[in-house]
Amino acid sequence: MANYFIRKENDFIYFVELKKEFYEPKAVMYAANMFTNQCHIKVDEVDFDTVGVWFKLKLEADKDKLEKLLGDFCNEALKNKFKLT
């Protein structure tokens, strides 16, 4: 199974599911905070070993940038994991 999963809810909302084995919840929170200027973000535990992050664009004009932003978020969460250890 992959260590993350990205699902498009609609043109402006995406859901990212991250395995805690690879993405430390605290690192996910730090990474999510870095993207609050562009998106409304909700972070929640999906189950015992998974964290879910919902991204909703603040400006519709940015929808073409959203998939790149999600990749940048996943990379930032990994970087933050190593900073915390």
mmCIF file with all atom_site columns, C-alpha atoms in Angstrom:
data_model
loop_
_atom_site.group_PDB
_atom_site.id
_atom_site.type_symbol
_atom_site.label_atom_id
_atom_site.label_alt_id
_atom_site.label_comp_id
_atom_site.label_asym_id
_atom_site.label_entity_id
_atom_site.label_seq_id
_atom_site.pdbx_PDB_ins_code
_atom_site.Cartn_x
_atom_site.Cartn_y
_atom_site.Cartn_z
_atom_site.occupancy
_atom_site.B_iso_or_equiv
_atom_site.pdbx_formal_charge
_atom_site.auth_seq_id
_atom_site.auth_comp_id
_atom_site.auth_asym_id
_atom_site.auth_atom_id
_atom_site.pdbx_PDB_model_num
ATOM 1  C CA . MET A 1 1  ? 0.000   0.000  0.000   1.00 0.00 ? 1  MET A CA 1
ATOM 2  C CA . ALA A 1 2  ? 1.213   3.522  -0.771  1.00 0.00 ? 2  ALA A CA 1
ATOM 3  C CA . ASN A 1 3  ? 2.397   5.796  2.023   1.00 0.00 ? 3  ASN A CA 1
ATOM 4  C CA . TYR A 1 4  ? 0.032   8.534  0.801   1.00 0.00 ? 4  TYR A CA 1
ATOM 5  C CA . PHE A 1 5  ? -3.118  8.860  -1.291  1.00 0.00 ? 5  PHE A CA 1
ATOM 6  C CA . ILE A 1 6  ? -4.553  11.981 -2.977  1.00 0.00 ? 6  ILE A CA 1
ATOM 7  C CA . ARG A 1 7  ? -8.231  12.166 -3.933  1.00 0.00 ? 7  ARG A CA 1
ATOM 8  C CA . LYS A 1 8  ? -9.892  14.991 -5.845  1.00 0.00 ? 8  LYS A CA 1
ATOM 9  C CA . GLU A 1 9  ? -13.248 15.860 -4.274  1.00 0.00 ? 9  GLU A CA 1
ATOM 10 C CA . ASN A 1 10 ? -14.012 18.595 -6.831  1.00 0.00 ? 10 ASN A CA 1
ATOM 11 C CA . ASP A 1 11 ? -12.075 21.317 -8.703  1.00 0.00 ? 11 ASP A CA 1
ATOM 12 C CA . PHE A 1 12 ? -11.327 23.197 -5.488  1.00 0.00 ? 12 PHE A CA 1
ATOM 13 C CA . ILE A 1 13 ? -11.113 20.528 -2.761  1.00 0.00 ? 13 ILE A CA 1
ATOM 14 C CA . TYR A 1 14 ? -8.610  17.693 -2.423  1.00 0.00 ? 14 TYR A CA 1
ATOM 15 C CA . PHE A 1 15 ? -8.113  15.096 0.303   1.00 0.00 ? 15 PHE A CA 1
ATOM 16 C CA . VAL A 1 16 ? -4.663  13.756 1.168   1.00 0.00 ? 16 VAL A CA 1
ATOM 17 C CA . GLU A 1 17 ? -4.363  10.608 3.281   1.00 0.00 ? 17 GLU A CA 1
ATOM 18 C CA . LEU A 1 18 ? -0.955  10.003 4.894   1.00 0.00 ? 18 LEU A CA 1
ATOM 19 C CA . LYS A 1 19 ? 0.312   6.909  6.708   1.00 0.00 ? 19 LYS A CA 1
ATOM 20 C CA . LYS A 1 20 ? 1.646   7.794  10.170  1.00 0.00 ? 20 LYS A CA 1
ATOM 21 C CA . GLU A 1 21 ? 4.413   5.232  9.675   1.00 0.00 ? 21 GLU A CA 1
ATOM 22 C CA . PHE A 1 22 ? 5.975   7.615  7.135   1.00 0.00 ? 22 PHE A CA 1
ATOM 23 C CA . TYR A 1 23 ? 4.424   10.996 8.022   1.00 0.00 ? 23 TYR A CA 1
ATOM 24 C CA . GLU A 1 24 ? 4.643   12.077 11.673  1.00 0.00 ? 24 GLU A CA 1
ATOM 25 C CA . PRO A 1 25 ? 1.371   13.853 12.687  1.00 0.00 ? 25 PRO A CA 1
ATOM 26 C CA . LYS A 1 26 ? 3.300   16.803 14.171  1.00 0.00 ? 26 LYS A CA 1
ATOM 27 C CA . ALA A 1 27 ? 5.284   17.136 10.907  1.00 0.00 ? 27 ALA A CA 1
ATOM 28 C CA . VAL A 1 28 ? 2.000   17.070 8.955   1.00 0.00 ? 28 VAL A CA 1
ATOM 29 C CA . MET A 1 29 ? 0.677   19.935 11.109  1.00 0.00 ? 29 MET A CA 1
ATOM 30 C CA . TYR A 1 30 ? 3.821   22.008 10.549  1.00 0.00 ? 30 TYR A CA 1
ATOM 31 C CA . ALA A 1 31 ? 3.633   21.367 6.796   1.00 0.00 ? 31 ALA A CA 1
ATOM 32 C CA . ALA A 1 32 ? -0.090  22.212 6.660   1.00 0.00 ? 32 ALA A CA 1
ATOM 33 C CA . ASN A 1 33 ? 0.576   25.515 8.398   1.00 0.00 ? 33 ASN A CA 1
ATOM 34 C CA . MET A 1 34 ? 2.902   26.511 5.552   1.00 0.00 ? 34 MET A CA 1
ATOM 35 C CA . PHE A 1 35 ? 0.023   26.357 3.051   1.00 0.00 ? 35 PHE A CA 1
ATOM 36 C CA . THR A 1 36 ? -2.676  28.274 4.949   1.00 0.00 ? 36 THR A CA 1
ATOM 37 C CA . ASN A 1 37 ? -2.181  31.381 2.799   1.00 0.00 ? 37 ASN A CA 1
ATOM 38 C CA . GLN A 1 38 ? -3.390  29.513 -0.302  1.00 0.00 ? 38 GLN A CA 1
ATOM 39 C CA . CYS A 1 39 ? -5.867  27.019 1.190   1.00 0.00 ? 39 CYS A CA 1
ATOM 40 C CA . HIS A 1 40 ? -8.290  26.369 3.983   1.00 0.00 ? 40 HIS A CA 1
ATOM 41 C CA . ILE A 1 41 ? -6.915  23.230 5.612   1.00 0.00 ? 41 ILE A CA 1
ATOM 42 C CA . LYS A 1 42 ? -8.428  20.650 7.936   1.00 0.00 ? 42 LYS A CA 1
ATOM 43 C CA . VAL A 1 43 ? -6.242  17.968 9.522   1.00 0.00 ? 43 VAL A CA 1
ATOM 44 C CA . ASP A 1 44 ? -7.853  15.004 11.240  1.00 0.00 ? 44 ASP A CA 1
ATOM 45 C CA . GLU A 1 45 ? -7.082  11.423 12.195  1.00 0.00 ? 45 GLU A CA 1
ATOM 46 C CA . VAL A 1 46 ? -8.719  9.032  9.725   1.00 0.00 ? 46 VAL A CA 1
ATOM 47 C CA . ASP A 1 47 ? -7.905  5.892  11.686  1.00 0.00 ? 47 ASP A CA 1
ATOM 48 C CA . PHE A 1 48 ? -5.238  4.522  14.010  1.00 0.00 ? 48 PHE A CA 1
ATOM 49 C CA . ASP A 1 49 ? -2.453  4.675  11.425  1.00 0.00 ? 49 ASP A CA 1
ATOM 50 C CA . THR A 1 50 ? -3.643  7.408  9.017   1.00 0.00 ? 50 THR A CA 1
ATOM 51 C CA . VAL A 1 51 ? -3.854  11.212 9.036   1.00 0.00 ? 51 VAL A CA 1
ATOM 52 C CA . GLY A 1 52 ? -6.194  12.984 6.602   1.00 0.00 ? 52 GLY A CA 1
ATOM 53 C CA . VAL A 1 53 ? -5.706  16.527 5.296   1.00 0.00 ? 53 VAL A CA 1
ATOM 54 C CA . TRP A 1 54 ? -8.386  18.386 3.352   1.00 0.00 ? 54 TRP A CA 1
ATOM 55 C CA . PHE A 1 55 ? -7.324  21.308 1.152   1.00 0.00 ? 55 PHE A CA 1
ATOM 56 C CA . LYS A 1 56 ? -9.830  23.870 -0.149  1.00 0.00 ? 56 LYS A CA 1
ATOM 57 C CA . LEU A 1 57 ? -8.511  26.666 -2.348  1.00 0.00 ? 57 LEU A CA 1
ATOM 58 C CA . LYS A 1 58 ? -9.127  30.196 -1.141  1.00 0.00 ? 58 LYS A CA 1
ATOM 59 C CA . LEU A 1 59 ? -9.034  31.610 -4.701  1.00 0.00 ? 59 LEU A CA 1
ATOM 60 C CA . GLU A 1 60 ? -10.618 29.767 -7.621  1.00 0.00 ? 60 GLU A CA 1
ATOM 61 C CA . ALA A 1 61 ? -7.985  31.236 -9.950  1.00 0.00 ? 61 ALA A CA 1
ATOM 62 C CA . ASP A 1 62 ? -5.356  29.016 -8.283  1.00 0.00 ? 62 ASP A CA 1
ATOM 63 C CA . LYS A 1 63 ? -6.996  25.663 -9.171  1.00 0.00 ? 63 LYS A CA 1
ATOM 64 C CA . ASP A 1 64 ? -4.337  24.838 -11.798 1.00 0.00 ? 64 ASP A CA 1
ATOM 65 C CA . LYS A 1 65 ? -1.659  25.101 -9.094  1.00 0.00 ? 65 LYS A CA 1
ATOM 66 C CA . LEU A 1 66 ? -3.389  22.814 -6.594  1.00 0.00 ? 66 LEU A CA 1
ATOM 67 C CA . GLU A 1 67 ? -1.891  19.475 -7.659  1.00 0.00 ? 67 GLU A CA 1
ATOM 68 C CA . LYS A 1 68 ? 1.649   20.916 -7.482  1.00 0.00 ? 68 LYS A CA 1
ATOM 69 C CA . LEU A 1 69 ? 0.819   22.417 -4.087  1.00 0.00 ? 69 LEU A CA 1
ATOM 70 C CA . LEU A 1 70 ? -0.264  18.964 -2.816  1.00 0.00 ? 70 LEU A CA 1
ATOM 71 C CA . GLY A 1 71 ? 3.025   17.436 -3.939  1.00 0.00 ? 71 GLY A CA 1
ATOM 72 C CA . ASP A 1 72 ? 4.911   20.271 -2.258  1.00 0.00 ? 72 ASP A CA 1
ATOM 73 C CA . PHE A 1 73 ? 2.884   19.636 0.920   1.00 0.00 ? 73 PHE A CA 1
ATOM 74 C CA . CYS A 1 74 ? 3.815   15.927 0.979   1.00 0.00 ? 74 CYS A CA 1
ATOM 75 C CA . ASN A 1 75 ? 7.490   16.795 0.473   1.00 0.00 ? 75 ASN A CA 1
ATOM 76 C CA . GLU A 1 76 ? 7.347   19.401 3.242   1.00 0.00 ? 76 GLU A CA 1
ATOM 77 C CA . ALA A 1 77 ? 5.763   16.884 5.639   1.00 0.00 ? 77 ALA A CA 1
ATOM 78 C CA . LEU A 1 78 ? 8.639   14.479 4.973   1.00 0.00 ? 78 LEU A CA 1
ATOM 79 C CA . LYS A 1 79 ? 11.240  17.214 5.500   1.00 0.00 ? 79 LYS A CA 1
ATOM 80 C CA . ASN A 1 80 ? 9.594   18.209 8.783   1.00 0.00 ? 80 ASN A CA 1
ATOM 81 C CA . LYS A 1 81 ? 9.601   14.594 9.956   1.00 0.00 ? 81 LYS A CA 1
ATOM 82 C CA . PHE A 1 82 ? 13.386  14.521 9.707   1.00 0.00 ? 82 PHE A CA 1
ATOM 83 C CA . LYS A 1 83 ? 13.710  17.906 11.431  1.00 0.00 ? 83 LYS A CA 1
ATOM 84 C CA . LEU A 1 84 ? 11.723  16.539 14.381  1.00 0.00 ? 84 LEU A CA 1
ATOM 85 C CA . THR A 1 85 ? 13.820  13.367 14.788  1.00 0.00 ? 85 THR A CA 1
#
